[in-house]
Amino acid sequence: MTITQEKTLAAIVRSDFPILQEKVHDKPLIYLDSAATSQKPLAVLKALQNYYERDNANVHRGAHALSVRATEAYESARDKVAAFVNAASRNEIVFTRNASEAINLVAYSWGLNRLQPGDEIILSVMEHHSNIVPWQIIAQKTGAVLKYVELTQSQEFDLEQFKSLISEKTKLVSVVHVSNTLGCINPVEEISAIAHQYGAKVLIDACQSVPHMPIDVQGMDCDWLVASGHKMCAPTGIGFLYGKLDLLLDMPPFMGGGEMISEVFLDYSTYAELPHKFEAGTPAIGEAIALGAAVDYLMGIGMDKIHAYEEELTAYLFQQLQDVPDLTLYGPQPTAEGKGRAALVSFNVEGLAASDVSTLLDHEGVAIRSGHHCTQPLHRILDVAGSARASLYFYNTREEIDVFVQALTETIDFFKSVME
């Protein structure tokens, strides 16, 4: 009798990612920095190459064959993204350079025109800088007031405090779905429902959730949602904004220029229909097409499968880290099955700088992040200057976690011996 062991998801897909065959310092690359940017599969690389080799032309502006093909591929990518997040209409998807631009689009187009002195914006202390700084600028310009939801003892979103903060003065709640530092998964459906009871709008930063789990913007009932392509197997320089159709229709253009106009006269202009009124200038055509290819790739695997496999990795990662000495881990603990948080861990080693830990791990071929992860306010609350972060994706393996944990343990031992 022959027993065949089922392949893990990583074993099935790793050959799709050429960079994972690289060596660093003569060691096999172990890439644990996908929260910063993911690696790209061949299907995405080929889509980008195919556009520039065969279809390179501007979109929406030409009747020749190359322009028609480019336009069809570009707009097809919009359809794919709309389906990926379950938008009600393709016109609810606006391509941007990244999630930061998408948040700024909402801040300047909606916030600058709708917020008044005394209006309140609720954020959380775990937000990425891109979901703090634009609202600080808008608050300064409009007289709106910023309020922040703090952390629970388990370092999660304090829903009870949120309920005490929100009021009729609240006009916007803008929160992250999954913290890029704490790994906690925030209850965005409940947040949206509470906010809407007070007439407030809701923006969700989904950069760390869209690549890792099924997303349903209609079920979430958010008013806007933003994501970056480079964290979901697509190239850099492309992201998207989802917005409810009635809101986008009512919002004025964010930038002026080509593409976003209907007619231009010397003394006034009229604007294009959605979503083009928010996409001024020549867009990132190849990158958008490659984003569509990334969506195809992820949907071909299945977001449920990706999420389930990452839960397994999360459980194994935290189990293995239990025996590493002098570690402080941030964010909530997962369940034994890896549920309740994302497949990433931010940590510090007692007496060691996160940058030193990261540097020594790099010499073992292990790529992790160190620094404040664009969450300086959160790190001040945690009373640390920065942290090290290992973040996983569906192409990572248990064996890679073993190498990481072993290298981390040896790094700690090395520094201890030096300091003795």
CSV table of C-alpha atoms in Angstrom, one decimal:
chain,number,residue,atom,x,y,z
A,1,MET,CA,0.0,0.0,0.0
A,2,THR,CA,1.4,3.4,-1.0
A,3,ILE,CA,0.5,6.5,1.0
A,4,THR,CA,0.8,9.7,-1.0
A,5,GLN,CA,1.2,12.8,1.2
A,6,GLU,CA,-0.8,15.8,-0.1
A,7,LYS,CA,1.4,18.7,-1.3
A,8,THR,CA,1.2,21.9,0.6
A,9,LEU,CA,0.0,25.0,-1.2
A,10,ALA,CA,3.6,26.4,-1.1
A,11,ALA,CA,4.9,23.2,-2.7
A,12,ILE,CA,2.5,23.6,-5.5
A,13,VAL,CA,3.1,27.3,-6.3
A,14,ARG,CA,6.8,28.0,-5.5
A,15,SER,CA,8.0,27.2,-9.0
A,16,ASP,CA,5.8,30.1,-10.2
A,17,PHE,CA,8.1,32.5,-8.4
A,18,PRO,CA,11.5,32.7,-10.0
A,19,ILE,CA,13.0,34.9,-7.3
A,20,LEU,CA,12.4,32.3,-4.7
A,21,GLN,CA,15.2,30.3,-6.3
A,22,GLU,CA,17.7,33.1,-5.6
A,23,LYS,CA,20.6,32.8,-3.2
A,24,VAL,CA,21.6,35.5,-0.7
A,25,HIS,CA,25.1,35.4,0.8
A,26,ASP,CA,25.3,31.9,-0.7
A,27,LYS,CA,22.3,30.8,1.2
A,28,PRO,CA,18.8,29.9,-0.2
A,29,LEU,CA,16.6,33.0,0.0
A,30,ILE,CA,13.9,32.8,2.6
A,31,TYR,CA,11.7,35.8,1.9
A,32,LEU,CA,9.7,36.8,5.0
A,33,ASP,CA,8.9,40.4,4.0
A,34,SER,CA,5.7,40.0,2.0
A,35,ALA,CA,3.8,42.6,4.2
A,36,ALA,CA,6.2,45.2,2.7
A,37,THR,CA,5.9,43.8,-0.8
A,38,SER,CA,5.0,40.4,-2.2
A,39,GLN,CA,7.0,38.5,-4.9
A,40,LYS,CA,5.6,38.2,-8.4
A,41,PRO,CA,4.6,35.0,-10.2
A,42,LEU,CA,5.6,34.2,-13.8
A,43,ALA,CA,2.0,34.9,-15.0
A,44,VAL,CA,2.3,38.5,-13.8
A,45,LEU,CA,5.8,39.0,-15.2
A,46,LYS,CA,4.7,37.6,-18.5
A,47,ALA,CA,1.6,39.8,-18.6
A,48,LEU,CA,3.7,42.9,-18.1
A,49,GLN,CA,6.2,41.8,-20.7
A,50,ASN,CA,3.5,40.9,-23.2
A,51,TYR,CA,2.0,44.3,-23.0
A,52,TYR,CA,5.3,46.1,-23.7
A,53,GLU,CA,6.3,43.6,-26.4
A,54,ARG,CA,3.0,43.3,-28.3
A,55,ASP,CA,0.4,45.9,-27.2
A,56,ASN,CA,2.4,49.0,-26.1
A,57,ALA,CA,0.1,51.9,-26.9
A,58,ASN,CA,-1.9,54.5,-25.0
A,59,VAL,CA,-5.4,53.6,-23.9
A,60,HIS,CA,-8.8,55.2,-24.7
A,61,ARG,CA,-7.2,57.5,-27.3
A,62,GLY,CA,-6.6,55.5,-30.5
A,63,ALA,CA,-8.5,53.5,-33.0
A,64,HIS,CA,-5.5,51.5,-34.2
A,65,ALA,CA,-5.1,47.8,-33.2
A,66,LEU,CA,-2.5,48.2,-30.5
A,67,SER,CA,-4.5,50.9,-28.7
A,68,VAL,CA,-7.6,48.9,-28.9
A,69,ARG,CA,-5.9,45.8,-27.5
A,70,ALA,CA,-4.3,47.9,-24.7
A,71,THR,CA,-7.6,49.5,-23.8
A,72,GLU,CA,-9.4,46.1,-23.7
A,73,ALA,CA,-6.7,44.6,-21.5
A,74,TYR,CA,-6.6,47.7,-19.2
A,75,GLU,CA,-10.4,47.8,-18.7
A,76,SER,CA,-10.5,44.0,-18.4
A,77,ALA,CA,-8.2,44.4,-15.4
A,78,ARG,CA,-10.8,46.8,-13.8
A,79,ASP,CA,-13.5,44.1,-14.3
A,80,LYS,CA,-11.3,41.6,-12.6
A,81,VAL,CA,-10.6,43.8,-9.6
A,82,ALA,CA,-14.3,44.6,-9.3
A,83,ALA,CA,-15.1,40.9,-9.2
A,84,PHE,CA,-12.2,40.2,-6.8
A,85,VAL,CA,-13.7,42.5,-4.1
A,86,ASN,CA,-17.3,42.0,-5.1
A,87,ALA,CA,-18.0,45.5,-6.1
A,88,ALA,CA,-21.5,46.2,-7.4
A,89,SER,CA,-20.2,47.9,-10.5
A,90,ARG,CA,-17.0,48.1,-12.4
A,91,ASN,CA,-17.3,51.9,-12.2
A,92,GLU,CA,-16.7,51.7,-8.5
A,93,ILE,CA,-13.0,50.7,-9.1
A,94,VAL,CA,-10.6,53.6,-9.6
A,95,PHE,CA,-7.0,52.8,-10.5
A,96,THR,CA,-4.4,54.7,-8.5
A,97,ARG,CA,-0.6,54.5,-8.1
A,98,ASN,CA,-1.0,52.9,-4.6
A,99,ALA,CA,-3.2,52.8,-1.5
A,100,SER,CA,-1.7,56.1,-0.3
A,101,GLU,CA,-2.9,57.9,-3.4
A,102,ALA,CA,-6.3,56.3,-3.0
A,103,ILE,CA,-6.6,57.6,0.5
A,104,ASN,CA,-5.4,61.0,-0.5
A,105,LEU,CA,-8.0,61.0,-3.3
A,106,VAL,CA,-10.8,60.5,-0.8
A,107,ALA,CA,-9.2,63.0,1.6
A,108,TYR,CA,-9.0,65.8,-0.9
A,109,SER,CA,-12.0,65.1,-3.1
A,110,TRP,CA,-14.5,64.2,-0.3
A,111,GLY,CA,-12.9,65.4,3.0
A,112,LEU,CA,-11.8,68.8,1.9
A,113,ASN,CA,-15.2,69.6,0.4
A,114,ARG,CA,-17.4,68.0,3.1
A,115,LEU,CA,-15.7,68.4,6.5
A,116,GLN,CA,-16.3,71.5,8.6
A,117,PRO,CA,-15.0,72.9,11.8
A,118,GLY,CA,-15.9,70.6,14.7
A,119,ASP,CA,-16.6,67.6,12.5
A,120,GLU,CA,-14.8,64.5,13.8
A,121,ILE,CA,-12.7,61.9,12.1
A,122,ILE,CA,-12.0,58.6,14.0
A,123,LEU,CA,-8.8,56.7,13.2
A,124,SER,CA,-7.0,54.1,15.3
A,125,VAL,CA,-3.5,54.3,16.9
A,126,MET,CA,-2.4,51.3,14.8
A,127,GLU,CA,-2.9,53.1,11.4
A,128,HIS,CA,-0.2,53.2,8.8
A,129,HIS,CA,1.1,56.7,8.2
A,130,SER,CA,-0.7,56.8,4.9
A,131,ASN,CA,-4.0,56.7,6.9
A,132,ILE,CA,-3.0,59.3,9.4
A,133,VAL,CA,-1.0,62.1,7.6
A,134,PRO,CA,-3.7,62.9,4.9
A,135,TRP,CA,-6.3,63.3,7.6
A,136,GLN,CA,-4.0,65.5,9.7
A,137,ILE,CA,-3.6,67.7,6.6
A,138,ILE,CA,-7.4,67.8,5.9
A,139,ALA,CA,-8.2,68.4,9.6
A,140,GLN,CA,-5.8,71.4,9.6
A,141,LYS,CA,-7.4,72.8,6.5
A,142,THR,CA,-11.1,72.3,7.5
A,143,GLY,CA,-11.0,72.5,11.3
A,144,ALA,CA,-12.1,68.9,11.7
A,145,VAL,CA,-11.0,67.1,14.8
A,146,LEU,CA,-9.1,63.8,14.9
A,147,LYS,CA,-9.9,61.1,17.5
A,148,TYR,CA,-8.1,57.8,17.9
A,149,VAL,CA,-9.2,54.3,19.0
A,150,GLU,CA,-6.7,52.8,21.4
A,151,LEU,CA,-5.6,49.2,22.0
A,152,THR,CA,-7.1,46.6,24.3
A,153,GLN,CA,-4.8,44.7,26.7
A,154,SER,CA,-4.3,42.0,24.0
A,155,GLN,CA,-3.2,44.8,21.6
A,156,GLU,CA,-6.3,44.8,19.4
A,157,PHE,CA,-8.8,47.4,18.2
A,158,ASP,CA,-10.7,48.6,21.3
A,159,LEU,CA,-14.3,48.3,20.0
A,160,GLU,CA,-15.9,49.4,23.2
A,161,GLN,CA,-13.8,52.5,23.3
A,162,PHE,CA,-14.8,53.1,19.6
A,163,LYS,CA,-18.4,53.0,20.7
A,164,SER,CA,-17.7,55.6,23.3
A,165,LEU,CA,-15.9,57.9,20.8
A,166,ILE,CA,-18.4,57.9,18.0
A,167,SER,CA,-21.1,60.5,18.0
A,168,GLU,CA,-23.3,62.6,15.7
A,169,LYS,CA,-20.2,64.8,15.2
A,170,THR,CA,-18.4,61.8,13.6
A,171,LYS,CA,-18.3,62.2,9.8
A,172,LEU,CA,-15.6,59.6,8.9
A,173,VAL,CA,-14.2,56.4,10.4
A,174,SER,CA,-11.0,55.4,8.6
A,175,VAL,CA,-9.4,52.2,9.9
A,176,VAL,CA,-7.0,49.5,8.8
A,177,HIS,CA,-8.5,46.0,8.2
A,178,VAL,CA,-5.4,44.1,9.3
A,179,SER,CA,-2.6,45.8,11.2
A,180,ASN,CA,0.8,45.6,9.4
A,181,THR,CA,2.5,45.6,12.8
A,182,LEU,CA,0.2,43.9,15.3
A,183,GLY,CA,-1.3,41.4,12.8
A,184,CYS,CA,-4.7,41.8,14.4
A,185,ILE,CA,-7.8,41.6,12.2
A,186,ASN,CA,-10.2,44.4,13.0
A,187,PRO,CA,-14.0,43.9,13.0
A,188,VAL,CA,-14.6,46.1,10.0
A,189,GLU,CA,-18.2,44.8,9.4
A,190,GLU,CA,-19.2,45.8,12.9
A,191,ILE,CA,-17.3,49.1,12.7
A,192,SER,CA,-19.1,50.0,9.5
A,193,ALA,CA,-22.5,49.1,11.0
A,194,ILE,CA,-21.9,51.3,14.0
A,195,ALA,CA,-20.5,54.2,12.0
A,196,HIS,CA,-23.5,54.2,9.6
A,197,GLN,CA,-25.9,54.3,12.6
A,198,TYR,CA,-24.4,57.8,13.2
A,199,GLY,CA,-24.4,58.8,9.5
A,200,ALA,CA,-20.6,58.6,9.3
A,201,LYS,CA,-18.7,57.3,6.2
A,202,VAL,CA,-16.3,54.4,6.5
A,203,LEU,CA,-12.9,54.0,4.7
A,204,ILE,CA,-11.0,50.7,5.1
A,205,ASP,CA,-7.3,50.3,4.5
A,206,ALA,CA,-7.2,46.8,3.1
A,207,CYS,CA,-3.6,46.6,2.1
A,208,GLN,CA,-2.8,43.7,4.4
A,209,SER,CA,-6.1,41.9,3.9
A,210,VAL,CA,-6.9,41.9,0.2
A,211,PRO,CA,-3.9,39.8,-0.6
A,212,HIS,CA,-4.6,37.2,2.1
A,213,MET,CA,-8.3,36.6,2.5
A,214,PRO,CA,-11.6,36.8,0.6
A,215,ILE,CA,-12.9,40.4,0.6
A,216,ASP,CA,-16.5,41.4,0.0
A,217,VAL,CA,-17.0,45.2,0.0
A,218,GLN,CA,-20.8,44.8,-0.2
A,219,GLY,CA,-20.9,42.5,2.8
A,220,MET,CA,-18.4,44.8,4.6
A,221,ASP,CA,-20.6,47.8,3.6
A,222,CYS,CA,-17.7,50.1,3.6
A,223,ASP,CA,-18.0,53.4,1.7
A,224,TRP,CA,-14.4,53.2,0.4
A,225,LEU,CA,-11.7,50.6,0.4
A,226,VAL,CA,-8.1,50.9,-0.7
A,227,ALA,CA,-5.4,48.4,-1.6
A,228,SER,CA,-1.9,48.3,-3.2
A,229,GLY,CA,-1.1,45.9,-6.1
A,230,HIS,CA,2.5,45.3,-5.1
A,231,LYS,CA,1.3,43.5,-1.9
A,232,MET,CA,-0.9,41.1,-3.9
A,233,CYS,CA,1.6,39.7,-6.5
A,234,ALA,CA,1.2,42.7,-8.9
A,235,PRO,CA,3.9,45.2,-9.8
A,236,THR,CA,4.6,48.4,-7.9
A,237,GLY,CA,3.0,51.6,-9.0
A,238,ILE,CA,-0.6,50.3,-9.2
A,239,GLY,CA,-3.3,50.2,-6.6
A,240,PHE,CA,-7.0,50.8,-6.5
A,241,LEU,CA,-9.8,52.6,-4.7
A,242,TYR,CA,-13.2,51.1,-4.3
A,243,GLY,CA,-16.0,53.5,-3.6
A,244,LYS,CA,-19.8,53.3,-3.5
A,245,LEU,CA,-21.1,54.5,-6.8
A,246,ASP,CA,-23.3,57.3,-5.4
A,247,LEU,CA,-20.4,58.7,-3.4
A,248,LEU,CA,-18.0,58.6,-6.4
A,249,LEU,CA,-20.5,60.3,-8.6
A,250,ASP,CA,-20.9,63.1,-6.0
A,251,MET,CA,-17.1,63.6,-5.5
A,252,PRO,CA,-15.2,66.2,-7.7
A,253,PRO,CA,-12.0,65.2,-9.5
A,254,PHE,CA,-8.9,64.8,-7.5
A,255,MET,CA,-6.5,65.9,-10.2
A,256,GLY,CA,-7.0,67.6,-13.6
A,257,GLY,CA,-5.4,66.8,-16.9
A,258,GLY,CA,-5.9,64.4,-19.8
A,259,GLU,CA,-8.2,61.4,-19.6
A,260,MET,CA,-10.4,62.8,-16.9
A,261,ILE,CA,-12.2,65.3,-19.1
A,262,SER,CA,-15.2,65.3,-21.4
A,263,GLU,CA,-14.7,68.7,-23.0
A,264,VAL,CA,-12.2,71.5,-22.4
A,265,PHE,CA,-12.9,75.1,-23.2
A,266,LEU,CA,-10.7,78.1,-22.4
A,267,ASP,CA,-12.8,79.1,-19.5
A,268,TYR,CA,-14.2,75.8,-18.2
A,269,SER,CA,-14.2,72.1,-18.6
A,270,THR,CA,-16.6,69.2,-18.2
A,271,TYR,CA,-15.5,65.9,-16.7
A,272,ALA,CA,-15.5,62.3,-17.9
A,273,GLU,CA,-17.8,59.7,-16.5
A,274,LEU,CA,-16.8,57.3,-13.7
A,275,PRO,CA,-14.3,56.0,-13.1
A,276,HIS,CA,-12.2,58.0,-15.6
A,277,LYS,CA,-12.8,61.4,-13.9
A,278,PHE,CA,-10.4,60.3,-11.2
A,279,GLU,CA,-7.7,58.9,-13.5
A,280,ALA,CA,-5.9,62.0,-14.9
A,281,GLY,CA,-3.1,61.5,-17.3
A,282,THR,CA,-1.7,58.5,-18.9
A,283,PRO,CA,-2.2,55.6,-16.4
A,284,ALA,CA,0.1,52.8,-15.4
A,285,ILE,CA,-1.2,50.7,-18.2
A,286,GLY,CA,1.1,47.7,-18.1
A,287,GLU,CA,1.0,47.7,-14.3
A,288,ALA,CA,-2.8,47.7,-14.3
A,289,ILE,CA,-2.9,44.8,-16.8
A,290,ALA,CA,-0.4,42.9,-14.6
A,291,LEU,CA,-2.7,43.6,-11.6
A,292,GLY,CA,-5.4,41.9,-13.6
A,293,ALA,CA,-3.1,38.9,-14.1
A,294,ALA,CA,-2.3,38.9,-10.4
A,295,VAL,CA,-6.1,38.8,-9.6
A,296,ASP,CA,-6.5,35.9,-12.1
A,297,TYR,CA,-3.6,34.1,-10.4
A,298,LEU,CA,-4.9,34.5,-6.9
A,299,MET,CA,-8.5,33.6,-7.8
A,300,GLY,CA,-7.1,30.6,-9.7
A,301,ILE,CA,-5.7,29.4,-6.4
A,302,GLY,CA,-8.7,30.5,-4.3
A,303,MET,CA,-8.6,33.1,-1.6
A,304,ASP,CA,-10.2,30.6,0.8
A,305,LYS,CA,-7.3,28.2,0.3
A,306,ILE,CA,-4.7,31.0,0.7
A,307,HIS,CA,-6.3,32.1,3.9
A,308,ALA,CA,-6.6,28.6,5.3
A,309,TYR,CA,-2.9,27.8,4.5
A,310,GLU,CA,-1.7,31.0,6.0
A,311,GLU,CA,-3.6,30.2,9.2
A,312,GLU,CA,-1.6,26.9,9.3
A,313,LEU,CA,1.6,28.8,8.9
A,314,THR,CA,0.6,31.3,11.6
A,315,ALA,CA,-0.1,28.5,14.1
A,316,TYR,CA,3.3,26.8,13.3
A,317,LEU,CA,5.2,30.1,13.4
A,318,PHE,CA,3.9,31.0,16.9
A,319,GLN,CA,4.4,27.5,18.1
A,320,GLN,CA,8.0,27.5,17.0
A,321,LEU,CA,8.7,31.0,18.5
A,322,GLN,CA,7.6,29.8,22.0
A,323,ASP,CA,11.0,28.4,22.7
A,324,VAL,CA,13.1,31.4,21.5
A,325,PRO,CA,14.5,33.3,24.5
A,326,ASP,CA,14.1,37.0,25.3
A,327,LEU,CA,11.4,37.6,22.7
A,328,THR,CA,8.6,40.2,23.0
A,329,LEU,CA,5.9,39.6,20.4
A,330,TYR,CA,3.3,42.2,19.5
A,331,GLY,CA,-0.4,41.8,18.8
A,332,PRO,CA,-2.8,39.1,19.8
A,333,GLN,CA,-1.9,35.5,20.1
A,334,PRO,CA,-3.5,33.2,17.5
A,335,THR,CA,-5.6,30.3,18.3
A,336,ALA,CA,-4.0,26.8,18.2
A,337,GLU,CA,-5.4,26.6,14.6
A,338,GLY,CA,-3.7,30.0,13.7
A,339,LYS,CA,-7.0,31.9,13.6
A,340,GLY,CA,-7.5,35.4,14.9
A,341,ARG,CA,-4.5,37.2,13.3
A,342,ALA,CA,-2.5,37.6,10.1
A,343,ALA,CA,0.5,35.5,9.1
A,344,LEU,CA,3.0,38.0,10.4
A,345,VAL,CA,4.8,38.7,13.7
A,346,SER,CA,6.5,41.9,14.9
A,347,PHE,CA,8.9,41.3,17.7
A,348,ASN,CA,11.9,42.6,19.7
A,349,VAL,CA,14.7,40.8,21.4
A,350,GLU,CA,15.6,42.0,24.8
A,351,GLY,CA,18.8,44.1,24.7
A,352,LEU,CA,19.1,44.0,20.9
A,353,ALA,CA,18.3,46.5,18.2
A,354,ALA,CA,15.8,45.3,15.6
A,355,SER,CA,18.1,46.4,12.8
A,356,ASP,CA,21.0,44.3,14.2
A,357,VAL,CA,18.7,41.2,14.3
A,358,SER,CA,17.6,41.8,10.7
A,359,THR,CA,21.2,42.3,9.5
A,360,LEU,CA,22.4,39.0,11.0
A,361,LEU,CA,19.4,37.1,9.7
A,362,ASP,CA,20.1,38.5,6.2
A,363,HIS,CA,23.5,36.9,6.3
A,364,GLU,CA,21.7,33.6,6.7
A,365,GLY,CA,19.5,34.3,3.7
A,366,VAL,CA,16.5,35.3,5.8
A,367,ALA,CA,14.8,38.5,4.7
A,368,ILE,CA,12.8,40.2,7.4
A,369,ARG,CA,11.8,43.8,8.1
A,370,SER,CA,13.1,46.1,10.8
A,371,GLY,CA,12.1,49.6,11.7
A,372,HIS,CA,8.8,51.3,12.6
A,373,HIS,CA,6.9,49.9,9.6
A,374,CYS,CA,5.3,53.3,9.0
A,375,THR,CA,3.5,53.0,12.3
A,376,GLN,CA,5.6,55.4,14.5
A,377,PRO,CA,2.6,56.4,16.8
A,378,LEU,CA,1.9,52.8,17.5
A,379,HIS,CA,5.6,52.1,18.3
A,380,ARG,CA,5.6,55.0,20.7
A,381,ILE,CA,2.6,53.5,22.5
A,382,LEU,CA,4.4,50.1,22.6
A,383,ASP,CA,7.4,52.1,24.1
A,384,VAL,CA,9.9,50.9,21.5
A,385,ALA,CA,11.7,52.8,18.7
A,386,GLY,CA,11.0,50.0,16.2
A,387,SER,CA,10.6,46.3,15.8
A,388,ALA,CA,11.6,43.4,13.6
A,389,ARG,CA,8.9,41.8,11.5
A,390,ALA,CA,8.6,38.5,9.8
A,391,SER,CA,5.6,38.3,7.4
A,392,LEU,CA,4.5,35.3,5.4
A,393,TYR,CA,2.6,34.6,2.2
A,394,PHE,CA,1.2,31.5,0.6
A,395,TYR,CA,4.5,30.6,-1.0
A,396,ASN,CA,6.3,30.2,2.3
A,397,THR,CA,6.8,26.8,4.0
A,398,ARG,CA,7.2,25.4,7.4
A,399,GLU,CA,10.8,24.5,6.6
A,400,GLU,CA,11.5,28.2,6.0
A,401,ILE,CA,10.0,29.0,9.4
A,402,ASP,CA,12.3,26.4,10.9
A,403,VAL,CA,15.3,28.1,9.3
A,404,PHE,CA,14.1,31.5,10.4
A,405,VAL,CA,13.6,30.4,14.0
A,406,GLN,CA,17.0,28.6,14.1
A,407,ALA,CA,18.8,31.6,12.7
A,408,LEU,CA,17.0,33.9,15.1
A,409,THR,CA,18.0,31.7,18.0
A,410,GLU,CA,21.6,31.6,16.9
A,411,THR,CA,21.6,35.4,16.4
A,412,ILE,CA,20.4,35.8,20.0
A,413,ASP,CA,23.0,33.4,21.3
A,414,PHE,CA,25.8,35.2,19.3
A,415,PHE,CA,24.9,38.6,20.7
A,416,LYS,CA,24.7,37.2,24.2
A,417,SER,CA,28.2,35.7,23.9
A,418,VAL,CA,29.6,39.0,22.7
A,419,MET,CA,28.0,40.9,25.5
A,420,GLU,CA,29.2,38.5,28.3
